Amino acid sequence: MWLYVARFVEIWEDADYSVDPLDWPQTSVYIASKHLVRAKKYFSNMTKKRASLFTIQVTQLEVAIRQLTTAVVLFFADGDPCSIYSLARNAEEILSVILKKKGQKSMWNQMLDECIKPEYREEVRRDADNPRNDFKHARHPANQLIEFYPETNRTFLLVGVEALRVHYPDLLRKNPDLITFMMWYAINHPEVLHDEVREAIVSSQKYESYKGLSKPIFYKKYMEIVRHVATTK
């Protein structure tokens, strides 16, 4: 590649146009070699500058939290359900791998065992796993329809948020979007959670008036409370 780049450089700057064009490849070898180092250095520096402008450094845990937070924001805005699912499921997978490396149970199985009542576990698992491979791999013809239940999204958002509540509570406290989702779930779907889990999240009856609100309105009202609490500390 660099030889061709240098060849263009020498033809533009140093070529002897009195030479027969058929002899250019032979007469330009010396000139090309003279410019090769300069061309390599130029493009190498350009690549480094671009890299410094467009790269960020994040941990796997930070990636999971970013994906989960973006999914929650889309969820409350009634955004695209397919995108919400993909983001939430990716975050759940990352968190599960992190916990497994620490000798912990898979977050998905842990959540089913500790948070979901036994009679709901199989239903929750089935609904959640249904579109996983279809969204991740192009296994079917492009025009084939995929059956997907958007309600699945709230399950994987819960899995991710619950993982942070149990294993990384300090990080959860710093994220008002995830706290807001945790409250929304506990208020609107209390029957799914174990009593102690629900009570740990919703300890006051004053939020009962929030039940049944549309997601965008709930998000706006509860985020106002979170911001107020943050500014008064």
PDB file of C-alpha atoms in Angstrom:
ATOM      1  CA  MET A   1       0.000   0.000   0.000  1.00  0.00           C
ATOM      2  CA  TRP A   2       2.698   2.486   0.993  1.00  0.00           C
ATOM      3  CA  LEU A   3       4.560   1.947  -2.276  1.00  0.00           C
ATOM      4  CA  TYR A   4       1.488   2.955  -4.230  1.00  0.00           C
ATOM      5  CA  VAL A   5       0.946   5.986  -2.000  1.00  0.00           C
ATOM      6  CA  ALA A   6       4.565   7.047  -2.467  1.00  0.00           C
ATOM      7  CA  ARG A   7       4.300   6.485  -6.209  1.00  0.00           C
ATOM      8  CA  PHE A   8       1.434   8.987  -6.397  1.00  0.00           C
ATOM      9  CA  VAL A   9       3.387  11.446  -4.253  1.00  0.00           C
ATOM     10  CA  GLU A  10       6.485  11.307  -6.483  1.00  0.00           C
ATOM     11  CA  ILE A  11       4.490  11.518  -9.701  1.00  0.00           C
ATOM     12  CA  TRP A  12       2.776  14.640  -8.398  1.00  0.00           C
ATOM     13  CA  GLU A  13       5.924  16.337  -7.018  1.00  0.00           C
ATOM     14  CA  ASP A  14       9.050  14.983  -8.724  1.00  0.00           C
ATOM     15  CA  ALA A  15       8.229  13.096 -11.896  1.00  0.00           C
ATOM     16  CA  ASP A  16      10.239  13.875 -14.978  1.00  0.00           C
ATOM     17  CA  TYR A  17       7.592  14.307 -17.622  1.00  0.00           C
ATOM     18  CA  SER A  18      10.218  14.276 -20.406  1.00  0.00           C
ATOM     19  CA  VAL A  19      10.580  10.528 -19.877  1.00  0.00           C
ATOM     20  CA  ASP A  20       8.433   8.213 -21.938  1.00  0.00           C
ATOM     21  CA  PRO A  21       5.319   7.364 -19.840  1.00  0.00           C
ATOM     22  CA  LEU A  22       5.951   3.669 -20.487  1.00  0.00           C
ATOM     23  CA  ASP A  23       9.231   3.984 -18.556  1.00  0.00           C
ATOM     24  CA  TRP A  24       7.713   5.803 -15.506  1.00  0.00           C
ATOM     25  CA  PRO A  25       7.482   2.668 -13.302  1.00  0.00           C
ATOM     26  CA  GLN A  26      11.250   2.070 -13.774  1.00  0.00           C
ATOM     27  CA  THR A  27      12.462   5.658 -13.459  1.00  0.00           C
ATOM     28  CA  SER A  28      10.261   6.387 -10.466  1.00  0.00           C
ATOM     29  CA  VAL A  29      11.580   3.624  -8.199  1.00  0.00           C
ATOM     30  CA  TYR A  30      14.336   5.791  -6.729  1.00  0.00           C
ATOM     31  CA  ILE A  31      12.035   8.783  -6.249  1.00  0.00           C
ATOM     32  CA  ALA A  32       9.330   6.555  -4.716  1.00  0.00           C
ATOM     33  CA  SER A  33      11.762   5.162  -2.158  1.00  0.00           C
ATOM     34  CA  LYS A  34      12.775   8.724  -1.245  1.00  0.00           C
ATOM     35  CA  HIS A  35       9.184   9.629  -0.401  1.00  0.00           C
ATOM     36  CA  LEU A  36       8.144   6.351   1.193  1.00  0.00           C
ATOM     37  CA  VAL A  37       9.275   7.256   4.717  1.00  0.00           C
ATOM     38  CA  ARG A  38       7.663  10.677   4.494  1.00  0.00           C
ATOM     39  CA  ALA A  39       4.376   9.248   3.264  1.00  0.00           C
ATOM     40  CA  LYS A  40       4.305   6.565   5.982  1.00  0.00           C
ATOM     41  CA  LYS A  41       5.030   9.125   8.682  1.00  0.00           C
ATOM     42  CA  TYR A  42       2.309  11.471   7.413  1.00  0.00           C
ATOM     43  CA  PHE A  43      -0.428   8.857   7.327  1.00  0.00           C
ATOM     44  CA  SER A  44       0.691   7.350  10.634  1.00  0.00           C
ATOM     45  CA  ASN A  45       0.407  10.727  12.360  1.00  0.00           C
ATOM     46  CA  MET A  46      -2.958  11.368  10.723  1.00  0.00           C
ATOM     47  CA  THR A  47      -4.286   8.023  11.995  1.00  0.00           C
ATOM     48  CA  LYS A  48      -3.106   8.763  15.549  1.00  0.00           C
ATOM     49  CA  LYS A  49      -4.751  12.199  15.511  1.00  0.00           C
ATOM     50  CA  ARG A  50      -8.053  10.732  14.352  1.00  0.00           C
ATOM     51  CA  ALA A  51      -7.863   8.032  17.006  1.00  0.00           C
ATOM     52  CA  SER A  52      -7.278  10.586  19.756  1.00  0.00           C
ATOM     53  CA  LEU A  53     -10.311  12.573  18.598  1.00  0.00           C
ATOM     54  CA  PHE A  54     -12.802   9.713  18.337  1.00  0.00           C
ATOM     55  CA  THR A  55     -11.917   7.175  21.047  1.00  0.00           C
ATOM     56  CA  ILE A  56     -13.118   6.952  24.636  1.00  0.00           C
ATOM     57  CA  GLN A  57     -12.091   4.639  27.448  1.00  0.00           C
ATOM     58  CA  VAL A  58     -14.821   2.713  29.260  1.00  0.00           C
ATOM     59  CA  THR A  59     -15.054  -0.427  31.347  1.00  0.00           C
ATOM     60  CA  GLN A  60     -17.427  -3.279  30.585  1.00  0.00           C
ATOM     61  CA  LEU A  61     -19.492  -2.297  33.614  1.00  0.00           C
ATOM     62  CA  GLU A  62     -19.753   1.272  32.334  1.00  0.00           C
ATOM     63  CA  VAL A  63     -20.870   0.006  28.930  1.00  0.00           C
ATOM     64  CA  ALA A  64     -23.623  -2.064  30.555  1.00  0.00           C
ATOM     65  CA  ILE A  65     -24.835   0.897  32.616  1.00  0.00           C
ATOM     66  CA  ARG A  66     -24.812   3.187  29.570  1.00  0.00           C
ATOM     67  CA  GLN A  67     -26.809   0.706  27.513  1.00  0.00           C
ATOM     68  CA  LEU A  68     -29.255   0.118  30.345  1.00  0.00           C
ATOM     69  CA  THR A  69     -29.720   3.841  30.948  1.00  0.00           C
ATOM     70  CA  THR A  70     -30.336   4.518  27.255  1.00  0.00           C
ATOM     71  CA  ALA A  71     -32.876   1.686  27.162  1.00  0.00           C
ATOM     72  CA  VAL A  72     -34.704   3.133  30.186  1.00  0.00           C
ATOM     73  CA  VAL A  73     -34.862   6.609  28.656  1.00  0.00           C
ATOM     74  CA  LEU A  74     -36.291   5.127  25.434  1.00  0.00           C
ATOM     75  CA  PHE A  75     -38.729   3.032  27.473  1.00  0.00           C
ATOM     76  CA  PHE A  76     -40.194   6.045  29.258  1.00  0.00           C
ATOM     77  CA  ALA A  77     -40.372   7.980  25.982  1.00  0.00           C
ATOM     78  CA  ASP A  78     -42.331   5.126  24.355  1.00  0.00           C
ATOM     79  CA  GLY A  79     -39.405   4.695  21.972  1.00  0.00           C
ATOM     80  CA  ASP A  80     -38.678   1.873  19.556  1.00  0.00           C
ATOM     81  CA  PRO A  81     -39.295  -1.421  21.433  1.00  0.00           C
ATOM     82  CA  CYS A  82     -36.808  -3.417  19.346  1.00  0.00           C
ATOM     83  CA  SER A  83     -33.996  -1.020  20.207  1.00  0.00           C
ATOM     84  CA  ILE A  84     -34.992  -1.061  23.876  1.00  0.00           C
ATOM     85  CA  TYR A  85     -34.879  -4.854  23.925  1.00  0.00           C
ATOM     86  CA  SER A  86     -31.482  -5.060  22.238  1.00  0.00           C
ATOM     87  CA  LEU A  87     -29.910  -2.513  24.589  1.00  0.00           C
ATOM     88  CA  ALA A  88     -31.456  -4.038  27.721  1.00  0.00           C
ATOM     89  CA  ARG A  89     -30.512  -7.585  26.711  1.00  0.00           C
ATOM     90  CA  ASN A  90     -26.938  -6.600  25.891  1.00  0.00           C
ATOM     91  CA  ALA A  91     -26.607  -4.906  29.281  1.00  0.00           C
ATOM     92  CA  GLU A  92     -28.026  -7.974  31.030  1.00  0.00           C
ATOM     93  CA  GLU A  93     -25.564 -10.273  29.276  1.00  0.00           C
ATOM     94  CA  ILE A  94     -22.576  -8.105  30.212  1.00  0.00           C
ATOM     95  CA  LEU A  95     -23.667  -7.895  33.849  1.00  0.00           C
ATOM     96  CA  SER A  96     -24.238 -11.652  33.995  1.00  0.00           C
ATOM     97  CA  VAL A  97     -20.745 -12.359  32.636  1.00  0.00           C
ATOM     98  CA  ILE A  98     -19.203  -9.938  35.141  1.00  0.00           C
ATOM     99  CA  LEU A  99     -20.995 -11.665  38.008  1.00  0.00           C
ATOM    100  CA  LYS A 100     -20.073 -15.142  36.764  1.00  0.00           C
ATOM    101  CA  LYS A 101     -16.391 -14.154  36.724  1.00  0.00           C
ATOM    102  CA  LYS A 102     -16.806 -13.169  40.370  1.00  0.00           C
ATOM    103  CA  GLY A 103     -18.261 -16.595  41.173  1.00  0.00           C
ATOM    104  CA  GLN A 104     -21.845 -15.325  41.295  1.00  0.00           C
ATOM    105  CA  LYS A 105     -24.929 -16.904  39.757  1.00  0.00           C
ATOM    106  CA  SER A 106     -26.091 -15.652  36.360  1.00  0.00           C
ATOM    107  CA  MET A 107     -28.013 -12.434  36.941  1.00  0.00           C
ATOM    108  CA  TRP A 108     -30.963 -13.673  34.911  1.00  0.00           C
ATOM    109  CA  ASN A 109     -31.333 -16.869  36.949  1.00  0.00           C
ATOM    110  CA  GLN A 110     -30.609 -15.028  40.170  1.00  0.00           C
ATOM    111  CA  MET A 111     -33.355 -12.528  39.466  1.00  0.00           C
ATOM    112  CA  LEU A 112     -35.846 -15.273  38.633  1.00  0.00           C
ATOM    113  CA  ASP A 113     -35.034 -17.137  41.853  1.00  0.00           C
ATOM    114  CA  GLU A 114     -34.907 -14.176  44.211  1.00  0.00           C
ATOM    115  CA  CYS A 115     -37.339 -11.623  42.810  1.00  0.00           C
ATOM    116  CA  ILE A 116     -40.047 -13.418  40.819  1.00  0.00           C
ATOM    117  CA  LYS A 117     -42.698 -15.568  42.418  1.00  0.00           C
ATOM    118  CA  PRO A 118     -42.428 -19.266  41.407  1.00  0.00           C
ATOM    119  CA  GLU A 119     -45.718 -19.282  39.509  1.00  0.00           C
ATOM    120  CA  TYR A 120     -44.532 -16.455  37.225  1.00  0.00           C
ATOM    121  CA  ARG A 121     -40.982 -17.661  36.497  1.00  0.00           C
ATOM    122  CA  GLU A 122     -41.622 -19.863  33.464  1.00  0.00           C
ATOM    123  CA  GLU A 123     -43.836 -17.238  31.846  1.00  0.00           C
ATOM    124  CA  VAL A 124     -41.243 -14.518  32.397  1.00  0.00           C
ATOM    125  CA  ARG A 125     -38.430 -16.710  31.046  1.00  0.00           C
ATOM    126  CA  ARG A 126     -40.375 -17.725  27.927  1.00  0.00           C
ATOM    127  CA  ASP A 127     -41.439 -14.206  27.020  1.00  0.00           C
ATOM    128  CA  ALA A 128     -37.953 -12.830  27.571  1.00  0.00           C
ATOM    129  CA  ASP A 129     -36.071 -15.409  25.486  1.00  0.00           C
ATOM    130  CA  ASN A 130     -38.464 -15.414  22.534  1.00  0.00           C
ATOM    131  CA  PRO A 131     -36.858 -12.785  20.246  1.00  0.00           C
ATOM    132  CA  ARG A 132     -33.275 -13.023  21.484  1.00  0.00           C
ATOM    133  CA  ASN A 133     -31.664 -14.892  18.578  1.00  0.00           C
ATOM    134  CA  ASP A 134     -33.899 -13.338  15.935  1.00  0.00           C
ATOM    135  CA  PHE A 135     -32.738  -9.852  16.911  1.00  0.00           C
ATOM    136  CA  LYS A 136     -29.091 -10.849  17.167  1.00  0.00           C
ATOM    137  CA  HIS A 137     -28.603 -13.092  14.106  1.00  0.00           C
ATOM    138  CA  ALA A 138     -30.050 -13.005  10.583  1.00  0.00           C
ATOM    139  CA  ARG A 139     -31.334 -16.575  10.710  1.00  0.00           C
ATOM    140  CA  HIS A 140     -34.471 -16.068   8.606  1.00  0.00           C
ATOM    141  CA  PRO A 141     -35.313 -14.530   5.224  1.00  0.00           C
ATOM    142  CA  ALA A 142     -35.269 -10.733   5.293  1.00  0.00           C
ATOM    143  CA  ASN A 143     -39.041 -10.453   4.811  1.00  0.00           C
ATOM    144  CA  GLN A 144     -40.051 -13.114   7.329  1.00  0.00           C
ATOM    145  CA  LEU A 145     -42.039 -11.698  10.228  1.00  0.00           C
ATOM    146  CA  ILE A 146     -40.774 -12.088  13.803  1.00  0.00           C
ATOM    147  CA  GLU A 147     -43.187 -12.299  16.717  1.00  0.00           C
ATOM    148  CA  PHE A 148     -42.067 -10.024  19.537  1.00  0.00           C
ATOM    149  CA  TYR A 149     -43.814  -8.933  22.735  1.00  0.00           C
ATOM    150  CA  PRO A 150     -42.717  -5.385  23.702  1.00  0.00           C
ATOM    151  CA  GLU A 151     -43.758  -6.112  27.286  1.00  0.00           C
ATOM    152  CA  THR A 152     -40.624  -8.278  27.442  1.00  0.00           C
ATOM    153  CA  ASN A 153     -38.583  -5.093  27.680  1.00  0.00           C
ATOM    154  CA  ARG A 154     -39.636  -4.280  31.203  1.00  0.00           C
ATOM    155  CA  THR A 155     -38.381  -7.697  32.340  1.00  0.00           C
ATOM    156  CA  PHE A 156     -34.823  -7.163  31.120  1.00  0.00           C
ATOM    157  CA  LEU A 157     -34.768  -3.602  32.321  1.00  0.00           C
ATOM    158  CA  LEU A 158     -35.720  -4.987  35.727  1.00  0.00           C
ATOM    159  CA  VAL A 159     -32.961  -7.617  35.538  1.00  0.00           C
ATOM    160  CA  GLY A 160     -30.314  -4.983  34.843  1.00  0.00           C
ATOM    161  CA  VAL A 161     -31.524  -2.534  37.468  1.00  0.00           C
ATOM    162  CA  GLU A 162     -31.881  -5.284  40.064  1.00  0.00           C
ATOM    163  CA  ALA A 163     -28.312  -6.413  39.349  1.00  0.00           C
ATOM    164  CA  LEU A 164     -27.065  -2.939  40.190  1.00  0.00           C
ATOM    165  CA  ARG A 165     -29.313  -2.654  43.260  1.00  0.00           C
ATOM    166  CA  VAL A 166     -27.923  -5.887  44.723  1.00  0.00           C
ATOM    167  CA  HIS A 167     -24.281  -5.813  43.599  1.00  0.00           C
ATOM    168  CA  TYR A 168     -23.487  -2.170  42.807  1.00  0.00           C
ATOM    169  CA  PRO A 169     -25.859  -0.054  44.936  1.00  0.00           C
ATOM    170  CA  ASP A 170     -23.526   2.960  44.962  1.00  0.00           C
ATOM    171  CA  LEU A 171     -23.585   3.119  41.163  1.00  0.00           C
ATOM    172  CA  LEU A 172     -27.364   2.791  41.116  1.00  0.00           C
ATOM    173  CA  ARG A 173     -27.805   5.692  43.536  1.00  0.00           C
ATOM    174  CA  LYS A 174     -25.936   7.929  41.098  1.00  0.00           C
ATOM    175  CA  ASN A 175     -28.287   7.095  38.222  1.00  0.00           C
ATOM    176  CA  PRO A 176     -31.699   8.824  38.494  1.00  0.00           C
ATOM    177  CA  ASP A 177     -33.026   7.204  35.309  1.00  0.00           C
ATOM    178  CA  LEU A 178     -32.529   3.688  36.652  1.00  0.00           C
ATOM    179  CA  ILE A 179     -33.938   4.622  40.055  1.00  0.00           C
ATOM    180  CA  THR A 180     -37.020   5.987  38.316  1.00  0.00           C
ATOM    181  CA  PHE A 181     -37.542   2.734  36.423  1.00  0.00           C
ATOM    182  CA  MET A 182     -37.141   0.717  39.606  1.00  0.00           C
ATOM    183  CA  MET A 183     -39.895   2.786  41.229  1.00  0.00           C
ATOM    184  CA  TRP A 184     -42.132   2.541  38.153  1.00  0.00           C
ATOM    185  CA  TYR A 185     -41.893  -1.256  38.143  1.00  0.00           C
ATOM    186  CA  ALA A 186     -42.522  -1.670  41.859  1.00  0.00           C
ATOM    187  CA  ILE A 187     -45.545   0.663  41.746  1.00  0.00           C
ATOM    188  CA  ASN A 188     -47.150  -0.709  38.582  1.00  0.00           C
ATOM    189  CA  HIS A 189     -46.314  -4.432  38.884  1.00  0.00           C
ATOM    190  CA  PRO A 190     -46.145  -5.181  42.620  1.00  0.00           C
ATOM    191  CA  GLU A 191     -47.743  -8.609  42.183  1.00  0.00           C
ATOM    192  CA  VAL A 192     -44.675  -9.967  40.351  1.00  0.00           C
ATOM    193  CA  LEU A 193     -42.115  -9.092  43.021  1.00  0.00           C
ATOM    194  CA  HIS A 194     -41.530 -10.763  46.358  1.00  0.00           C
ATOM    195  CA  ASP A 195     -42.934  -8.668  49.198  1.00  0.00           C
ATOM    196  CA  GLU A 196     -39.533  -7.874  50.690  1.00  0.00           C
ATOM    197  CA  VAL A 197     -38.145  -6.751  47.329  1.00  0.00           C
ATOM    198  CA  ARG A 198     -41.127  -4.523  46.635  1.00  0.00           C
ATOM    199  CA  GLU A 199     -41.052  -3.022  50.129  1.00  0.00           C
ATOM    200  CA  ALA A 200     -37.330  -2.346  49.839  1.00  0.00           C
ATOM    201  CA  ILE A 201     -38.044  -0.249  46.752  1.00  0.00           C
ATOM    202  CA  VAL A 202     -41.344   1.386  47.659  1.00  0.00           C
ATOM    203  CA  SER A 203     -41.422   2.119  51.368  1.00  0.00           C
ATOM    204  CA  SER A 204     -44.026   4.877  51.248  1.00  0.00           C
ATOM    205  CA  GLN A 205     -47.687   4.889  50.235  1.00  0.00           C
ATOM    206  CA  LYS A 206     -47.443   8.429  48.866  1.00  0.00           C
ATOM    207  CA  TYR A 207     -46.380   7.050  45.496  1.00  0.00           C
ATOM    208  CA  GLU A 208     -49.581   5.059  45.022  1.00  0.00           C
ATOM    209  CA  SER A 209     -51.048   8.044  43.180  1.00  0.00           C
ATOM    210  CA  TYR A 210     -48.402   7.477  40.506  1.00  0.00           C
ATOM    211  CA  LYS A 211     -49.844   4.088  39.596  1.00  0.00           C
ATOM    212  CA  GLY A 212     -51.450   4.039  36.169  1.00  0.00           C
ATOM    213  CA  LEU A 213     -49.741   7.168  34.902  1.00  0.00           C
ATOM    214  CA  SER A 214     -48.406   7.026  31.357  1.00  0.00           C
ATOM    215  CA  LYS A 215     -44.695   6.304  31.215  1.00  0.00           C
ATOM    216  CA  PRO A 216     -43.690   9.780  29.962  1.00  0.00           C
ATOM    217  CA  ILE A 217     -45.687  11.520  32.707  1.00  0.00           C
ATOM    218  CA  PHE A 218     -44.417   9.160  35.414  1.00  0.00           C
ATOM    219  CA  TYR A 219     -40.863   9.784  34.269  1.00  0.00           C
ATOM    220  CA  LYS A 220     -41.283  13.554  34.332  1.00  0.00           C
ATOM    221  CA  LYS A 221     -42.935  13.650  37.763  1.00  0.00           C
ATOM    222  CA  TYR A 222     -40.576  11.233  39.496  1.00  0.00           C
ATOM    223  CA  MET A 223     -37.448  12.721  37.939  1.00  0.00           C
ATOM    224  CA  GLU A 224     -38.509  16.067  39.410  1.00  0.00           C
ATOM    225  CA  ILE A 225     -38.537  14.428  42.856  1.00  0.00           C
ATOM    226  CA  VAL A 226     -35.131  12.821  42.286  1.00  0.00           C
ATOM    227  CA  ARG A 227     -33.602  16.116  41.180  1.00  0.00           C
ATOM    228  CA  HIS A 228     -35.140  17.957  44.119  1.00  0.00           C
ATOM    229  CA  VAL A 229     -33.722  15.424  46.572  1.00  0.00           C
ATOM    230  CA  ALA A 230     -30.304  15.666  44.903  1.00  0.00           C
ATOM    231  CA  THR A 231     -30.203  19.465  45.180  1.00  0.00           C
ATOM    232  CA  THR A 232     -31.291  19.527  48.834  1.00  0.00           C
ATOM    233  CA  LYS A 233     -28.613  17.129  50.070  1.00  0.00           C
TER     234      LYS A 233
END
